[in-house]
C-alpha atoms as a printed R data frame, in Angstrom:
    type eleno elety resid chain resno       x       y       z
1   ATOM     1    CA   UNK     A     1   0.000   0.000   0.000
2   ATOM     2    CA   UNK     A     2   2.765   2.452   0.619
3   ATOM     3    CA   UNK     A     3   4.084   1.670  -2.416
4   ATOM     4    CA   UNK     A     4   1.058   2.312  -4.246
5   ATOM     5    CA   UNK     A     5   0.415   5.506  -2.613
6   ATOM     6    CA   UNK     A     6   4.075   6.962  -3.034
7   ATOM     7    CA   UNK     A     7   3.271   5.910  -6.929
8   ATOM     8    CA   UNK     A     8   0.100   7.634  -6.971
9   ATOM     9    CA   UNK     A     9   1.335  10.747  -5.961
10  ATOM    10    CA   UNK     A    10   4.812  11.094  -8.041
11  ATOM    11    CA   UNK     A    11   2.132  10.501 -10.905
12  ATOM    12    CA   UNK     A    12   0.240  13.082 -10.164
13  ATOM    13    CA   UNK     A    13   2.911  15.382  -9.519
14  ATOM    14    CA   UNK     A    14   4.213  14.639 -13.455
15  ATOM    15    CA   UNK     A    15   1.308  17.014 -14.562
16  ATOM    16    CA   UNK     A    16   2.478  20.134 -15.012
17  ATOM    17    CA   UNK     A    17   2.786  22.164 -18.119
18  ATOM    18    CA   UNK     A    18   6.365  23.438 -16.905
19  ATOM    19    CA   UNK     A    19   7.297  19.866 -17.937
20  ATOM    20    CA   UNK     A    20   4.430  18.301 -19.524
21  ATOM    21    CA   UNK     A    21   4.111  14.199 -18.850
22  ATOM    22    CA   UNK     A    22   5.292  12.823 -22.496
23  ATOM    23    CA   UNK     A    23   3.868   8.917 -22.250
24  ATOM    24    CA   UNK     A    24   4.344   6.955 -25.276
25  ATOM    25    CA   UNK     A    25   1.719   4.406 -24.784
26  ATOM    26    CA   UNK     A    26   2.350   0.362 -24.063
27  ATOM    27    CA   UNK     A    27   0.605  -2.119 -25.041
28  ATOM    28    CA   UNK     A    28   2.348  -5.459 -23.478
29  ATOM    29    CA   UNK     A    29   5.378  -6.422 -21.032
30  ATOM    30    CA   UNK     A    30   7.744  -5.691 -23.937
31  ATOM    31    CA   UNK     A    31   7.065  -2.456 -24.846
32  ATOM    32    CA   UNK     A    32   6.473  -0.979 -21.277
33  ATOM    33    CA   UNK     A    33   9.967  -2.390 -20.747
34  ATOM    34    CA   UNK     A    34  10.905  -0.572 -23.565
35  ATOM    35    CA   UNK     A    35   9.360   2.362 -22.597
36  ATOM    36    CA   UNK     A    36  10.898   2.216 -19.372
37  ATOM    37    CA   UNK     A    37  14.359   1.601 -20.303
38  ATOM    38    CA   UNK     A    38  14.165   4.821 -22.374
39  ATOM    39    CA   UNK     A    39  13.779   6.823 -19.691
40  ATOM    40    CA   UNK     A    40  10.078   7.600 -19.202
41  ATOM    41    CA   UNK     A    41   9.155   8.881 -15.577
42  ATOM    42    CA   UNK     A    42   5.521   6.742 -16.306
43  ATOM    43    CA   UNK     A    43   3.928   4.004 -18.504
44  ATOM    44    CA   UNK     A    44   0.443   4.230 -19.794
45  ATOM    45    CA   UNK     A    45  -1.024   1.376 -21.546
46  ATOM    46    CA   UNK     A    46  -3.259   1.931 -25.049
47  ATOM    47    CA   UNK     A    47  -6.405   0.317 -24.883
48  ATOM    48    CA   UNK     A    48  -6.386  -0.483 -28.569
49  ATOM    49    CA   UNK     A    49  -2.703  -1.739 -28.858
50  ATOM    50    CA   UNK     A    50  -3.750  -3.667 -25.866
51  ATOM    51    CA   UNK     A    51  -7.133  -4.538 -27.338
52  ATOM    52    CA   UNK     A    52  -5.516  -5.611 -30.967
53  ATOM    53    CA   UNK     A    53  -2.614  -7.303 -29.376
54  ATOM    54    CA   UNK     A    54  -5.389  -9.979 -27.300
55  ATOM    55    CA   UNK     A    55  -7.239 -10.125 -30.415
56  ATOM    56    CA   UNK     A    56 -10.045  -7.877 -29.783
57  ATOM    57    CA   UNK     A    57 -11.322  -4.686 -31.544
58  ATOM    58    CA   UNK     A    58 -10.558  -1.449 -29.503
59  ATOM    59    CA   UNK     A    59 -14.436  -0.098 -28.638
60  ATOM    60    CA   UNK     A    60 -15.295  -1.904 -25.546
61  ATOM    61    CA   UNK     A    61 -14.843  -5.060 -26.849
62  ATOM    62    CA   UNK     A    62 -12.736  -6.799 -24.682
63  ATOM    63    CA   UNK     A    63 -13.065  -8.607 -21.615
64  ATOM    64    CA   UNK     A    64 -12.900  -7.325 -17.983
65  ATOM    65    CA   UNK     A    65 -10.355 -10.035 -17.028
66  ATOM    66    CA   UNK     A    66  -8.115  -9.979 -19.634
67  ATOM    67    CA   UNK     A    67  -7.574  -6.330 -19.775
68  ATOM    68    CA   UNK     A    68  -6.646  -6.842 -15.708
69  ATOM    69    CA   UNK     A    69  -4.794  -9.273 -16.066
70  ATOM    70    CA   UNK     A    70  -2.601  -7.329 -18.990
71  ATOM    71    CA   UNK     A    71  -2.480  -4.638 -16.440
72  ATOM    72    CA   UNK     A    72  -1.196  -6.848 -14.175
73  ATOM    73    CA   UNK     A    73   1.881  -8.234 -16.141
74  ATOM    74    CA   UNK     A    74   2.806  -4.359 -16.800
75  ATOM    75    CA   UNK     A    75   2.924  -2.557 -13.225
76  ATOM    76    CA   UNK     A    76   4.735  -5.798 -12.594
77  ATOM    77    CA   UNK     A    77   7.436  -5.542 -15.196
78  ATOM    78    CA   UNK     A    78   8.012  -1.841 -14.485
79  ATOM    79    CA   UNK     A    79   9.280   0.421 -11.310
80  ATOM    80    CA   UNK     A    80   7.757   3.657 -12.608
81  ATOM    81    CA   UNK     A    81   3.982   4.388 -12.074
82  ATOM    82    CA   UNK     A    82   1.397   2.897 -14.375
83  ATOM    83    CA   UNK     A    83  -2.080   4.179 -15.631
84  ATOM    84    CA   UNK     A    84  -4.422   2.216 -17.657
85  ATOM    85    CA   UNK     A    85  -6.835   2.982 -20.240
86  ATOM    86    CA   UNK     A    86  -9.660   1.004 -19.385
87  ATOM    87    CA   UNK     A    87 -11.617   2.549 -22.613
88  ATOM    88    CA   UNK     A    88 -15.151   3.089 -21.019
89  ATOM    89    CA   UNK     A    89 -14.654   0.964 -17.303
90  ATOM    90    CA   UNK     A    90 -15.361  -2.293 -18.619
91  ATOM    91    CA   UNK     A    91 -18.943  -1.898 -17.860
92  ATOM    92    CA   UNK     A    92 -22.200  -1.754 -18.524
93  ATOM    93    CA   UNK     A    93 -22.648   0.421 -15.354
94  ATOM    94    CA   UNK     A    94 -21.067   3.201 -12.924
95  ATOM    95    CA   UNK     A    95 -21.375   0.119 -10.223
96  ATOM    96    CA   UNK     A    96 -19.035  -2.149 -12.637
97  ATOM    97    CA   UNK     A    97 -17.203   0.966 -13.556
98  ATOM    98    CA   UNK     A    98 -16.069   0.794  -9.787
99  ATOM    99    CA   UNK     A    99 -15.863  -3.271 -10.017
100 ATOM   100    CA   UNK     A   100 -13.273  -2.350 -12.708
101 ATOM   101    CA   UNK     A   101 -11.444   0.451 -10.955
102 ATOM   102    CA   UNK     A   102 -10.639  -1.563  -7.663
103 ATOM   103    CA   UNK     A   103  -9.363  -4.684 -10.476
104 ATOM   104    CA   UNK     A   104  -7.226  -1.953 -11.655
105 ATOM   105    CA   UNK     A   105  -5.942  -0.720  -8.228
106 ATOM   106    CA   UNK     A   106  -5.337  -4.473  -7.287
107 ATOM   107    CA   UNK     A   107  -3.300  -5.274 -10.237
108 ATOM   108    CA   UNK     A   108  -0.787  -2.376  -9.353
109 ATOM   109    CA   UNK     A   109  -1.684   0.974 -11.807
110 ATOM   110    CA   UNK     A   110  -2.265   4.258 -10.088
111 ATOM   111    CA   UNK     A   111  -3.990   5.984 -12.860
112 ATOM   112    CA   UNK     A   112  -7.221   5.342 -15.484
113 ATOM   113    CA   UNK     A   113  -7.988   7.126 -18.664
114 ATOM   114    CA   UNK     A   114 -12.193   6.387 -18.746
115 ATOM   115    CA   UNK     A   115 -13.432   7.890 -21.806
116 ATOM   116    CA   UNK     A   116 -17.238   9.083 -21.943
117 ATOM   117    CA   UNK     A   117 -17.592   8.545 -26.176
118 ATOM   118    CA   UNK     A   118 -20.939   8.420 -26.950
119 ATOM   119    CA   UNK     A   119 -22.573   8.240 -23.266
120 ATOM   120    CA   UNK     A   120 -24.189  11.406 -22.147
121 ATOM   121    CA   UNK     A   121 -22.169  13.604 -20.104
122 ATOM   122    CA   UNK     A   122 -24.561  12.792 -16.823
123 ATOM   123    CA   UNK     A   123 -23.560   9.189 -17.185
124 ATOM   124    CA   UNK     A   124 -20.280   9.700 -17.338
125 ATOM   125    CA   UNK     A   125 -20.088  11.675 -14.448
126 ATOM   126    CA   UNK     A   126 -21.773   8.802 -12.581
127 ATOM   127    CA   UNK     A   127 -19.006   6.585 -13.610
128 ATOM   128    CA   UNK     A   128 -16.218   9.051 -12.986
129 ATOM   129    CA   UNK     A   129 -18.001   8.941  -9.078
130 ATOM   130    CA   UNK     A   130 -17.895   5.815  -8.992
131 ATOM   131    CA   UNK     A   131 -14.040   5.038  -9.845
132 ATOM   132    CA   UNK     A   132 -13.596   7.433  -7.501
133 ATOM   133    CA   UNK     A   133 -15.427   5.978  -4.652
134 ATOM   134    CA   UNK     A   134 -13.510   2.798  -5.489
135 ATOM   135    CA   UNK     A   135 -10.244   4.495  -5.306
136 ATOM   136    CA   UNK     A   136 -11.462   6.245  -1.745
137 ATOM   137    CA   UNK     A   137 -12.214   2.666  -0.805
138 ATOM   138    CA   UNK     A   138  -8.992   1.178  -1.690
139 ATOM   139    CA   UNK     A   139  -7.157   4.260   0.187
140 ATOM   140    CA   UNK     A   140  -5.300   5.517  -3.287
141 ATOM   141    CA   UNK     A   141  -5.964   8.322  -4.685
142 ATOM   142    CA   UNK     A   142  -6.205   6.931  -8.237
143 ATOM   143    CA   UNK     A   143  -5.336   9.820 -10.814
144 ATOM   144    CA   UNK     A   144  -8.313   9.905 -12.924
145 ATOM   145    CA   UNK     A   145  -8.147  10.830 -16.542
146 ATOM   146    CA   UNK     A   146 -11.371  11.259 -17.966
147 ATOM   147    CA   UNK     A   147 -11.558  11.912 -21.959
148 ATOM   148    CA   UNK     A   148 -14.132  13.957 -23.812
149 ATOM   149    CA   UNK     A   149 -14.679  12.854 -26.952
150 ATOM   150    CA   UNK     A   150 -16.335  15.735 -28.591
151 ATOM   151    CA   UNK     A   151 -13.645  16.749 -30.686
152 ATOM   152    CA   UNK     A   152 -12.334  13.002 -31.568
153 ATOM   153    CA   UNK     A   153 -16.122  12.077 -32.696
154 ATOM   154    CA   UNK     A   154 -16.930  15.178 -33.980
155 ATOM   155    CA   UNK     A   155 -19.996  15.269 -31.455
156 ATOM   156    CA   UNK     A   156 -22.610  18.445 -31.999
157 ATOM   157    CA   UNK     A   157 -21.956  21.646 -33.599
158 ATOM   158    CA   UNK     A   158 -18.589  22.916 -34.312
159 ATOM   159    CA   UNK     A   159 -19.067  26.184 -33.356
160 ATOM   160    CA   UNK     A   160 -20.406  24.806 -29.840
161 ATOM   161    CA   UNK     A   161 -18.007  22.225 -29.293
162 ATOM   162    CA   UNK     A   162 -15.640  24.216 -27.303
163 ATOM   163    CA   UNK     A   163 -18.587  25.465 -24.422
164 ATOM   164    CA   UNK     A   164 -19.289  21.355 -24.596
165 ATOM   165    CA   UNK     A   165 -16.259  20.225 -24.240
166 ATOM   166    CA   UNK     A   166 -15.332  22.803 -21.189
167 ATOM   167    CA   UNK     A   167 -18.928  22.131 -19.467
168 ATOM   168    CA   UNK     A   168 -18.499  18.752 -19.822
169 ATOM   169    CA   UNK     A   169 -14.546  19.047 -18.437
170 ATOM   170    CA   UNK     A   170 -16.349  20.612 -15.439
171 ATOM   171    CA   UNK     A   171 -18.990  18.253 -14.715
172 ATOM   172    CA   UNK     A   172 -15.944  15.627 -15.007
173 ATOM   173    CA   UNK     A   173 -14.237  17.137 -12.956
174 ATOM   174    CA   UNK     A   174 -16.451  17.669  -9.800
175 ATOM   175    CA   UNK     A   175 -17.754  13.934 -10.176
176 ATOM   176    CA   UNK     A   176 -14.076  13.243  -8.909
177 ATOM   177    CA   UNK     A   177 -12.005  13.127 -11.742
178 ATOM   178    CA   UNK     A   178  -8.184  14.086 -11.346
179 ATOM   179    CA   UNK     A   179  -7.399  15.473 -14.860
180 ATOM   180    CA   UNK     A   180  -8.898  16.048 -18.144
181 ATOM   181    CA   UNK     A   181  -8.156  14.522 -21.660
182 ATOM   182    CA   UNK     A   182  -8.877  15.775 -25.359
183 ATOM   183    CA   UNK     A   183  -7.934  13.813 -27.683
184 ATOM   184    CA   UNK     A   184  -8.728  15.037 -31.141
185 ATOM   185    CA   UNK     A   185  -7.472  18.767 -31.155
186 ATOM   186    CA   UNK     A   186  -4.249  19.987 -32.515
187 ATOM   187    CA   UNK     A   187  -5.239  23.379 -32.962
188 ATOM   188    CA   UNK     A   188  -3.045  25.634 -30.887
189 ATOM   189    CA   UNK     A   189  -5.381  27.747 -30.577
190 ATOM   190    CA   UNK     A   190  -8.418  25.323 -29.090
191 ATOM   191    CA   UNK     A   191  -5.715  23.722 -27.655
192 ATOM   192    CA   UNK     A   192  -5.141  26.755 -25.212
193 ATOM   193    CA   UNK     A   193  -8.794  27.323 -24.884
194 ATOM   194    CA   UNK     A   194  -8.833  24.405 -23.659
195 ATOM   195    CA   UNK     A   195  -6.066  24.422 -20.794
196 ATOM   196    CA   UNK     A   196  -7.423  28.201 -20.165
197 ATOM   197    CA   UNK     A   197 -10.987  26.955 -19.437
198 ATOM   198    CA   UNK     A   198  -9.802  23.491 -17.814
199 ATOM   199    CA   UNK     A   199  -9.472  24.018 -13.858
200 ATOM   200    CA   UNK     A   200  -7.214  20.906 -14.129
201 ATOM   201    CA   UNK     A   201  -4.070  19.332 -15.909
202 ATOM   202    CA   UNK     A   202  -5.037  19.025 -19.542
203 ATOM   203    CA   UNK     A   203  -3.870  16.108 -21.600
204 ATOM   204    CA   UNK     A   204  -4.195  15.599 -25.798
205 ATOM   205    CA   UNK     A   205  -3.256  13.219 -27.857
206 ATOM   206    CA   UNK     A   206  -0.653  14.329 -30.180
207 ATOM   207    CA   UNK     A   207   1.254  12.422 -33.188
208 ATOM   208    CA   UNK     A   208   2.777  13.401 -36.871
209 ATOM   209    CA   UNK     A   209   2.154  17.051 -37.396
210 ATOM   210    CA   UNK     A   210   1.116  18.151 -33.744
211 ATOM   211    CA   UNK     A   211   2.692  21.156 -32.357
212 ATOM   212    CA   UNK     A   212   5.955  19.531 -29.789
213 ATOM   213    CA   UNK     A   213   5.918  18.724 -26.314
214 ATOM   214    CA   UNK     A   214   7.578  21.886 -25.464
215 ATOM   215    CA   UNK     A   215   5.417  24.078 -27.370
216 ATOM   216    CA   UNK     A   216   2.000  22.349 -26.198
217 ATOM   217    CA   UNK     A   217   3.582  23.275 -22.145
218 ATOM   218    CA   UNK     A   218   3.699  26.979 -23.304
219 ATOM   219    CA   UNK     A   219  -0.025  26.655 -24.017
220 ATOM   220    CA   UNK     A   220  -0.681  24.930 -20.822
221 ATOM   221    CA   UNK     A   221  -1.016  21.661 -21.347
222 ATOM   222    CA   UNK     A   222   0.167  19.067 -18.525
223 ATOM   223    CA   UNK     A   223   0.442  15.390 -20.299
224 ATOM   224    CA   UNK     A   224   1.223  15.007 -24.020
225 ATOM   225    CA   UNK     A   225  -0.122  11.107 -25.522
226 ATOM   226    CA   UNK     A   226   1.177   8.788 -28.542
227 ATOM   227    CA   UNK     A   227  -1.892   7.019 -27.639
228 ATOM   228    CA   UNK     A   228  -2.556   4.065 -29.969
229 ATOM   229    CA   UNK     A   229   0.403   5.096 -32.302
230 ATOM   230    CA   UNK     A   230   2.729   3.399 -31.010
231 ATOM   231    CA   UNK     A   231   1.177   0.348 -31.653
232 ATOM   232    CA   UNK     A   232   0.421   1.400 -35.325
233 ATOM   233    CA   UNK     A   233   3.910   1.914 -36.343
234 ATOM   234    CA   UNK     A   234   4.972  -1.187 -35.318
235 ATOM   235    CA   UNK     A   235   2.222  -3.081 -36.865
236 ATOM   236    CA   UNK     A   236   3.050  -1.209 -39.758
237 ATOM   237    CA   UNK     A   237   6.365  -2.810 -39.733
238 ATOM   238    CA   UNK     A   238   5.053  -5.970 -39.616
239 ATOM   239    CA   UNK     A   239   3.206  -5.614 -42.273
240 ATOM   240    CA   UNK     A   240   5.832  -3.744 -44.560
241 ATOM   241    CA   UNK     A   241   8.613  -6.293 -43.535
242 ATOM   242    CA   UNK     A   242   6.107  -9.236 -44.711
243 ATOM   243    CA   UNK     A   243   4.730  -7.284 -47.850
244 ATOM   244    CA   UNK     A   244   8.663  -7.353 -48.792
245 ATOM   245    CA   UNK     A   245   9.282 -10.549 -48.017
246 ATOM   246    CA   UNK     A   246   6.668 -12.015 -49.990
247 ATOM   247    CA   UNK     A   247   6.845  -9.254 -53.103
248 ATOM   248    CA   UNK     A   248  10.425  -9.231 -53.666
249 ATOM   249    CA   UNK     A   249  11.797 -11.740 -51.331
250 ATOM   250    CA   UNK     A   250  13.933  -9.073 -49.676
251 ATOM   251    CA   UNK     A   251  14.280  -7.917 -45.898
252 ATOM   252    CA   UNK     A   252  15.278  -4.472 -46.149
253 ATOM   253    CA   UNK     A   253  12.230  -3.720 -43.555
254 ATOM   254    CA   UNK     A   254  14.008  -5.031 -40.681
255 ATOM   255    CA   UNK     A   255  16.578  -2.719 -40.717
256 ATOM   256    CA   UNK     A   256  16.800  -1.019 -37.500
257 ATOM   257    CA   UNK     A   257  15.735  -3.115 -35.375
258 ATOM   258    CA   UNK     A   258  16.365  -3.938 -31.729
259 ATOM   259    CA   UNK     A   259  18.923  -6.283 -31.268
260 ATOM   260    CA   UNK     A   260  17.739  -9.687 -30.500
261 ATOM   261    CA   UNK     A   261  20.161  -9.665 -27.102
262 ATOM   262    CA   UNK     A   262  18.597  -6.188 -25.987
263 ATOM   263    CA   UNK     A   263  15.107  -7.381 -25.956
264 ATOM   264    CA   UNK     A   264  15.985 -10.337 -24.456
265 ATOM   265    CA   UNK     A   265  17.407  -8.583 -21.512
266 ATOM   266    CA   UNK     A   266  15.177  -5.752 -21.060
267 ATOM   267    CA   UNK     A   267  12.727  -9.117 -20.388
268 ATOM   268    CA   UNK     A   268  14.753 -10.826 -18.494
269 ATOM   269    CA   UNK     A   269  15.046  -8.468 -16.147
């Protein structure tokens, strides 16, 4: 437990825009090793590299046990602090949104991402409250991300979207969430609407084309996100490195790799 609550809080301290939290998001053992080894201060998992990797779609889809128990294997490969995306809580409910949230807590993370998609912002809120209580149960203060998905889905009228996305940010936020995150935006402008109107540290998702880490800290923002992209680009490899392979029978796609005795070691120990 003291472990857990001396992880909880060096998390949340991470969330600041002096220094904004950069988290290039895991997605198994390997790759939060990886992450790890590379220097980063915290691993987050990506619920669709996680998803994809288990052989479910990303939406939902996959089972309450199996995302644990992926959990699980992470906080226990790594020293830093964790925090899981556990999409919408796993749940058809705010009560199995807390179910989920003391799994999480038990399998070692200190932090959630719950993401409110296409639910109304009032039952959100009740699942936010409930992760919370869950947390307050379990005697860590669990940092709580909670997304808003207007901007990523597009959800109601553009010219309305920013008033929705900072009432909703509010509502989030007094249902017991720790921090709020946009994914969607790379407008630098919206962007520092956003952290302006945001009583709390304000995450996006950023990737190819997004302004840098440095530059999204002068507009206020607190945690910077790869997200699923990660996951993506190495995908992408494998299928590029097996495109070539079969096409031209060369292996050109492999080139810079990571050595085979590197990865062994980084699981090893």
């Amino acid at each position: 437990m003291i472990n857990a609550l001396e992880k909880a809080a060096a998390f949340a301290a991470l969330h600041t825009p002096t220094a904004p939290l950069p988290l290039a998001n895991a997605w198994d053992v390997a790759s939060a090793r990886i992450t790890e080894a590379a220097g980063a201060p915290a691993v987050a998992t990506t619920s669709a590299g996680v998803a994809w990797s288990l052989g479910a779609p990303d939406g939902d889809a996959l089972a309450r046990d199996r995302a644990l128990d992926l959990i699980a294997r992470v906080a226990r490969a790594v020293s830093v602090p964790v925090t899981a995306d556990i999409e919408g809580g796993f749940a058809a409910d705010a009560a199995g949104v807390g179910e989920t949230v003391a799994g999480v807590l038990a399998a070692g993370a200190v932090g959630v991402n719950i993401e409110d998609g296409n639910r109304s912002p009032a039952e959100h809120a009740e699942r936010l409250a409930a992760a919370r209580a869950a947390a307050d149960a379990a005697g860590v203060p669990l940092y709580i991300n909670a997304r808003v998905d207007t901007y990523l889905f597009g959800l109601g009228e553009s010219a309305t979207r920013l008033d929705e996305t900072l009432a909703r940010a509010a509502a989030y936020l007094a249902a017991g969430a720790s921090g709020v995150f946009v994914p969607g935006v790379a407008d630098p402008a919206v962007i520092g609407e956003l952290a302006r109107g945001i009583d709390a540290p304000l995450n996006v998702l950023v990737g190819p084309g997004a302004p840098s880490v440095a530059e999204l800290g002068a507009l206020g923002v607190a945690r910077v996100s790869l997200g699923s992209g990660v996951a993506e680009a190495a995908y992408a490899v494998a299928r590029r490195a097996t495109e070539e392979l079969l096409g031209g029978g060369t292996y050109g796609s492999l080139a810079g790799a990571l050595p085979y005795g590197e990865l062994n070691a980084l699981i090893k120990g």
